[in-house]
Short mmCIF file of C-alpha atoms in Angstrom, two decimals:
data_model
loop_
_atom_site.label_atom_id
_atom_site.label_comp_id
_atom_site.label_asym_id
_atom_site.label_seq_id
_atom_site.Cartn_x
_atom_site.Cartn_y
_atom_site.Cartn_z
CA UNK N 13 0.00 0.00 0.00
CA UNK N 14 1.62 3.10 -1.24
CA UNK N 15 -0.71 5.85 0.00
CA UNK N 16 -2.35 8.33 1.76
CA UNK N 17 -5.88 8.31 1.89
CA UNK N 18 -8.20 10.91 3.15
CA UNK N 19 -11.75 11.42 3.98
CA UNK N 20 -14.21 12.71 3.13
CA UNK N 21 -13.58 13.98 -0.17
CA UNK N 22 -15.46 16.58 -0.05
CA UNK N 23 -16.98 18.30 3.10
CA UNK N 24 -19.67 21.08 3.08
CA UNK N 25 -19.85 22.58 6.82
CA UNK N 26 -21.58 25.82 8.99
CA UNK N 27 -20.27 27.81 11.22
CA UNK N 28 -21.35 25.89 14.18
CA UNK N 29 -20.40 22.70 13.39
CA UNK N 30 -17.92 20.11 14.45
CA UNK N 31 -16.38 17.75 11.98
CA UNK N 32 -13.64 15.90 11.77
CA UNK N 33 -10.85 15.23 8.73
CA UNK N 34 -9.19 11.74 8.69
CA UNK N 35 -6.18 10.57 6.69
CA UNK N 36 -4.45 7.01 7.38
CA UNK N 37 -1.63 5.44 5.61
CA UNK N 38 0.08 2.15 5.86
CA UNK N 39 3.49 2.72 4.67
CA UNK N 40 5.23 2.44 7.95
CA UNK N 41 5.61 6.35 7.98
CA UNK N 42 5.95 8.31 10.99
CA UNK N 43 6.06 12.14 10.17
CA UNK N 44 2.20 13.01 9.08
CA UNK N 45 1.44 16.52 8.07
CA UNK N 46 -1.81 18.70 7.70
CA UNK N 47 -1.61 21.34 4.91
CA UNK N 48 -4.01 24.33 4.22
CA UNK N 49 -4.44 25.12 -0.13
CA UNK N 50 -6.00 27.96 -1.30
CA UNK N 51 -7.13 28.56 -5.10
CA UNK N 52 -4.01 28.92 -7.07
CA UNK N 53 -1.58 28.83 -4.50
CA UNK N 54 1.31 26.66 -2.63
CA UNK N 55 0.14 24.49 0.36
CA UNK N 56 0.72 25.92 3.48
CA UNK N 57 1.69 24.01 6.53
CA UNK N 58 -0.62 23.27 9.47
CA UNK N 59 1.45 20.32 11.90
CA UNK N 60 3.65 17.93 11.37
CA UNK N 61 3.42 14.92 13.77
CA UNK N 62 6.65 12.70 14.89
CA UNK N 63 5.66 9.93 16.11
CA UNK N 64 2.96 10.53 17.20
CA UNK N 65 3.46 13.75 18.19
CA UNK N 66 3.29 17.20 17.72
CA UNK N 67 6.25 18.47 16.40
CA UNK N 68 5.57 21.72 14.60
CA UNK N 69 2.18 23.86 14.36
CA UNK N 70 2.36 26.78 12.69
CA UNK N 71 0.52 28.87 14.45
CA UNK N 72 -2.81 27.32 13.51
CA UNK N 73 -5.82 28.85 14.90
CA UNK N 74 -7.63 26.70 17.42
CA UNK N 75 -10.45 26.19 15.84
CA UNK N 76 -8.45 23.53 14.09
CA UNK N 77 -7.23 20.60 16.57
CA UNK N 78 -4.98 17.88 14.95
CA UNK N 79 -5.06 14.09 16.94
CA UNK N 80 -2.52 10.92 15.99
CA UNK N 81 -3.93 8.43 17.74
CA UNK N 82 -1.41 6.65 16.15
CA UNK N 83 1.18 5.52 13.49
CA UNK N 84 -1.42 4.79 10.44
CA UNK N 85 -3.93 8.08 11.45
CA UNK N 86 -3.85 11.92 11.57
CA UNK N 87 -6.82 13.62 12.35
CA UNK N 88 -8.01 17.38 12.00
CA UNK N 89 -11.10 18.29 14.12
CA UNK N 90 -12.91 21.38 12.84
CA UNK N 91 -15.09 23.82 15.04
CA UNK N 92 -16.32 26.79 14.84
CA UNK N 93 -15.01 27.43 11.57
CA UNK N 94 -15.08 30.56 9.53
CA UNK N 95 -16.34 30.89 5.69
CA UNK N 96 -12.22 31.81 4.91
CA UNK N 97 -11.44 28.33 6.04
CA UNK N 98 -12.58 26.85 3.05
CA UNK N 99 -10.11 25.80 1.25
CA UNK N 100 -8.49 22.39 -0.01
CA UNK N 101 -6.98 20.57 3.41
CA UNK N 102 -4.08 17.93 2.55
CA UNK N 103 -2.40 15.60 4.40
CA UNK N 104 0.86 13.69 3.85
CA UNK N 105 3.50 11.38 5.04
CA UNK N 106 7.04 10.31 5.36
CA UNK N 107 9.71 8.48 6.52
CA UNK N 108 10.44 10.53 10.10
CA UNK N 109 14.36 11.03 9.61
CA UNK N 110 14.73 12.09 6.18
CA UNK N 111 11.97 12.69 4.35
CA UNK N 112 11.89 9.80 1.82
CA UNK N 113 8.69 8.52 0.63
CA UNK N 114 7.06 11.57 0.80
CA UNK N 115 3.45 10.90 -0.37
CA UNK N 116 0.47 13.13 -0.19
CA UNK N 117 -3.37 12.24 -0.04
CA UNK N 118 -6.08 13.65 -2.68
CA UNK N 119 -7.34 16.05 -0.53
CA UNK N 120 -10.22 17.10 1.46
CA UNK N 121 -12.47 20.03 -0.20
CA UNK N 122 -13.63 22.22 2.50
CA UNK N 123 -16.88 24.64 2.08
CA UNK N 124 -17.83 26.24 4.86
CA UNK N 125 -21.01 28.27 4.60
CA UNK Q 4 11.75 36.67 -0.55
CA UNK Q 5 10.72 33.02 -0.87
CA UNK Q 6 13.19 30.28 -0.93
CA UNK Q 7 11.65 28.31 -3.72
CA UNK Q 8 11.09 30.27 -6.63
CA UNK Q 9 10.02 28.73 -10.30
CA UNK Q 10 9.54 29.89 -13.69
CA UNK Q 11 7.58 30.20 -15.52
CA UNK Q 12 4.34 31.16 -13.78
CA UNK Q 13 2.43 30.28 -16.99
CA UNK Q 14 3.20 27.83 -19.77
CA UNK Q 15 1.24 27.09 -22.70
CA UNK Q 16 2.37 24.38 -25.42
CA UNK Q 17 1.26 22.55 -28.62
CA UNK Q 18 0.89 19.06 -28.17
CA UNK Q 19 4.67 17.35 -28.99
CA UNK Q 20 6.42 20.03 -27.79
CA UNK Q 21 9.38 19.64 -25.25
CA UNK Q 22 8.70 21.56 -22.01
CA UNK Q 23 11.24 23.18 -19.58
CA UNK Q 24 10.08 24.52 -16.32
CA UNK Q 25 12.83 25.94 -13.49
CA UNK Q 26 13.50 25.65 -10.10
CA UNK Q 27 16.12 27.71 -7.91
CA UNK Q 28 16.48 27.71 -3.90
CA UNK Q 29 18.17 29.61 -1.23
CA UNK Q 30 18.23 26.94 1.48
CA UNK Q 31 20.33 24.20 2.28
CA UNK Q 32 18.03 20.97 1.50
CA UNK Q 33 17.81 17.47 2.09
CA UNK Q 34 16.13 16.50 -1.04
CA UNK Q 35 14.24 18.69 -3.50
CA UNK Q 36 11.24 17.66 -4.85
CA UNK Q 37 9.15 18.04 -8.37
CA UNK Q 38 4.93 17.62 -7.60
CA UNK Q 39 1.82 18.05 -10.09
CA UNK Q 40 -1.43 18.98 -9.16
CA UNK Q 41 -4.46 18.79 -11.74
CA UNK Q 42 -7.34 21.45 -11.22
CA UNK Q 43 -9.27 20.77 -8.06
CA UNK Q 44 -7.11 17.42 -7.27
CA UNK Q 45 -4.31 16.34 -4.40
CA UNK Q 46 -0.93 16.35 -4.81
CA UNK Q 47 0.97 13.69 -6.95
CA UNK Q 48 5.07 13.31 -6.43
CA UNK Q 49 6.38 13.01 -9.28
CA UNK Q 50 10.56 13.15 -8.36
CA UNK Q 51 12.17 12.97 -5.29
CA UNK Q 52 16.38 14.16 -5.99
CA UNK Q 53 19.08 14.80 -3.94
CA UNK Q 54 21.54 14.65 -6.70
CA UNK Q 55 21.80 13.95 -10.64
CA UNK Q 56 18.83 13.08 -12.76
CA UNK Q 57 15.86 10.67 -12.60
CA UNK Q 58 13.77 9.70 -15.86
CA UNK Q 59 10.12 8.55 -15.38
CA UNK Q 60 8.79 7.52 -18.96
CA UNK Q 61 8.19 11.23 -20.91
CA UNK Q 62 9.56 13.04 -17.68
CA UNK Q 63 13.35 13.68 -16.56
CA UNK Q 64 14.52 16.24 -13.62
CA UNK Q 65 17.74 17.13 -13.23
CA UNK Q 66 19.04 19.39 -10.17
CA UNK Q 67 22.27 20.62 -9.80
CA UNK Q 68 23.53 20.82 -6.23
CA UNK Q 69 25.89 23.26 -6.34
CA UNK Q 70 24.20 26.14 -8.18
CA UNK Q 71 20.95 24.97 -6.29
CA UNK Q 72 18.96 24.79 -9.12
CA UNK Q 73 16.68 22.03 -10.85
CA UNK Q 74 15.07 21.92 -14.09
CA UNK Q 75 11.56 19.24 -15.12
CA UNK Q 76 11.81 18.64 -18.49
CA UNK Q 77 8.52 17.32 -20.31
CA UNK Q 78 9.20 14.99 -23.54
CA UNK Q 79 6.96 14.63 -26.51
CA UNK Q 80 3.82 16.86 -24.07
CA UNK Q 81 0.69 15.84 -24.39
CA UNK Q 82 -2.88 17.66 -22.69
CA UNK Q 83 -2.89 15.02 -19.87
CA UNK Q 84 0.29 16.71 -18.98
CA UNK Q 85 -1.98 19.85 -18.35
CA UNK Q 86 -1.59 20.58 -14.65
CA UNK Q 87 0.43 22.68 -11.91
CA UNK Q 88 3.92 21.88 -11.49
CA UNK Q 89 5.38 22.31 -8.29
CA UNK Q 90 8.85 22.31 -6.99
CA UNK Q 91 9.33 21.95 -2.83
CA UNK Q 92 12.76 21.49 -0.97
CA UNK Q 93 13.05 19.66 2.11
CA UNK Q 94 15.19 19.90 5.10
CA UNK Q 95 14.43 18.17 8.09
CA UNK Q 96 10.16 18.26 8.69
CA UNK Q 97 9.86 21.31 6.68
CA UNK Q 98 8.69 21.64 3.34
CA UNK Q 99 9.25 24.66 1.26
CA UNK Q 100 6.98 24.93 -1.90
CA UNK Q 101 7.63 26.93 -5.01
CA UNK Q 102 4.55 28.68 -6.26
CA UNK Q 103 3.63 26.55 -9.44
CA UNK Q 104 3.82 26.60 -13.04
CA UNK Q 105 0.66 25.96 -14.33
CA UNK Q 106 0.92 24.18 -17.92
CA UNK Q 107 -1.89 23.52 -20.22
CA UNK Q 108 -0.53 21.80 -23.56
CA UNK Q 109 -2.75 22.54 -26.47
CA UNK Q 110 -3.63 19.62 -28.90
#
């Protein structure tokens, strides 16, 4: 098994809400990352888990809250999200030390309305 | 300034045509790494290099270490090709994305 599979695809959501993201692999990786994609531009990085834990967050708001429960899954649990949140939300993977194998999933579309 | 930066922003070709797109950094990396990304989709890797050149049927990259630069070269294009090409340099956890060519090849 050579990737990174997230769901749902697609993911229409008020403000109110609470939903969750979920993205598992089975290549043995333990660095798992969430990324934020807007239109027509680079991703931009969210966390990065080592395993299983939080190595880097970028400064996220809270209203996102990432979970590894553990090697295979990466969580993001959305609430109270704002219509600028939509966006395209990615997650990947890798080998912890040195990057190899790095493989990303097809994405979660995210509407909030 | 950012420390991926690709050309061109925009590419279009005619079917057949061979297809250059550019990559210079400013960081020290690990690996540097060529991605595509059709309209609306996830991320694909397409190359993974550290050194040298890798060929993957109608695609080669090629980086060059020491004037930290790396080139994806599209053979014989076709309008599958037809997506954003995206260059990202690695070092450690951190990824570092260029901001895309976007190609559409013309049939």
């Amino acid at each position: 098994d050579t990737e990174v599979t997230q769901t749902p695809k697609h993911l229409v959501m008020g403000m109110t809400n609470k939903k969750s993201l979920k993205c598992e692999q089975h290549m043995g990786h333990r660095a798992m990352y969430w990324y934020k994609q807007k239109a027509k531009k680079p991703p931009e990085l969210m966390f990065v888990y080592s395993y299983e834990k939080l190595s880097i967050n970028e400064s996220v708001p809270s209203r996102f809250s990432p979970e590894c429960p553990n090697s295979s899954l990466l969580n993001l649990h959305l609430h109270a999200l704002q219509p600028e949140d939509s966006a395209l939300y990615l997650c990947a993977s890798s080998h912890a030390t040195n990057n190899y194998g790095y493989t990303f999933g097809s994405g979660t579309r995210l509407t909030v309305v | 300034k950012n420390e991926v930066e690709q050309s061109p922003q925009n590419l279009t070709a005619q079917e057949g045509e061979f297809i250059t797109i550019n990559c210079s950094y400013s960081v020290g990396i690990s690996a540097l790494h060529w991605l595509q990304q059709h309209p609306g989709g996830g991320i694909v890797s397409l190359f993974m290099l550290s050194s040298g050149k890798k060929k993957h049927g109608r695609l080669i990259a090629t980086i060059n270490i020491q004037e930290k630069h790396s080139s994806l070269h599209i053979t014989a294009s076709h309008p599958r090709d037809s997506a954003v090409y995206i260059c990202a340099v690695s070092r450690g956890n951190q990824f570092y994305f260029g901001t895309g060519t976007s190609l559409t090849v013309i049939p």
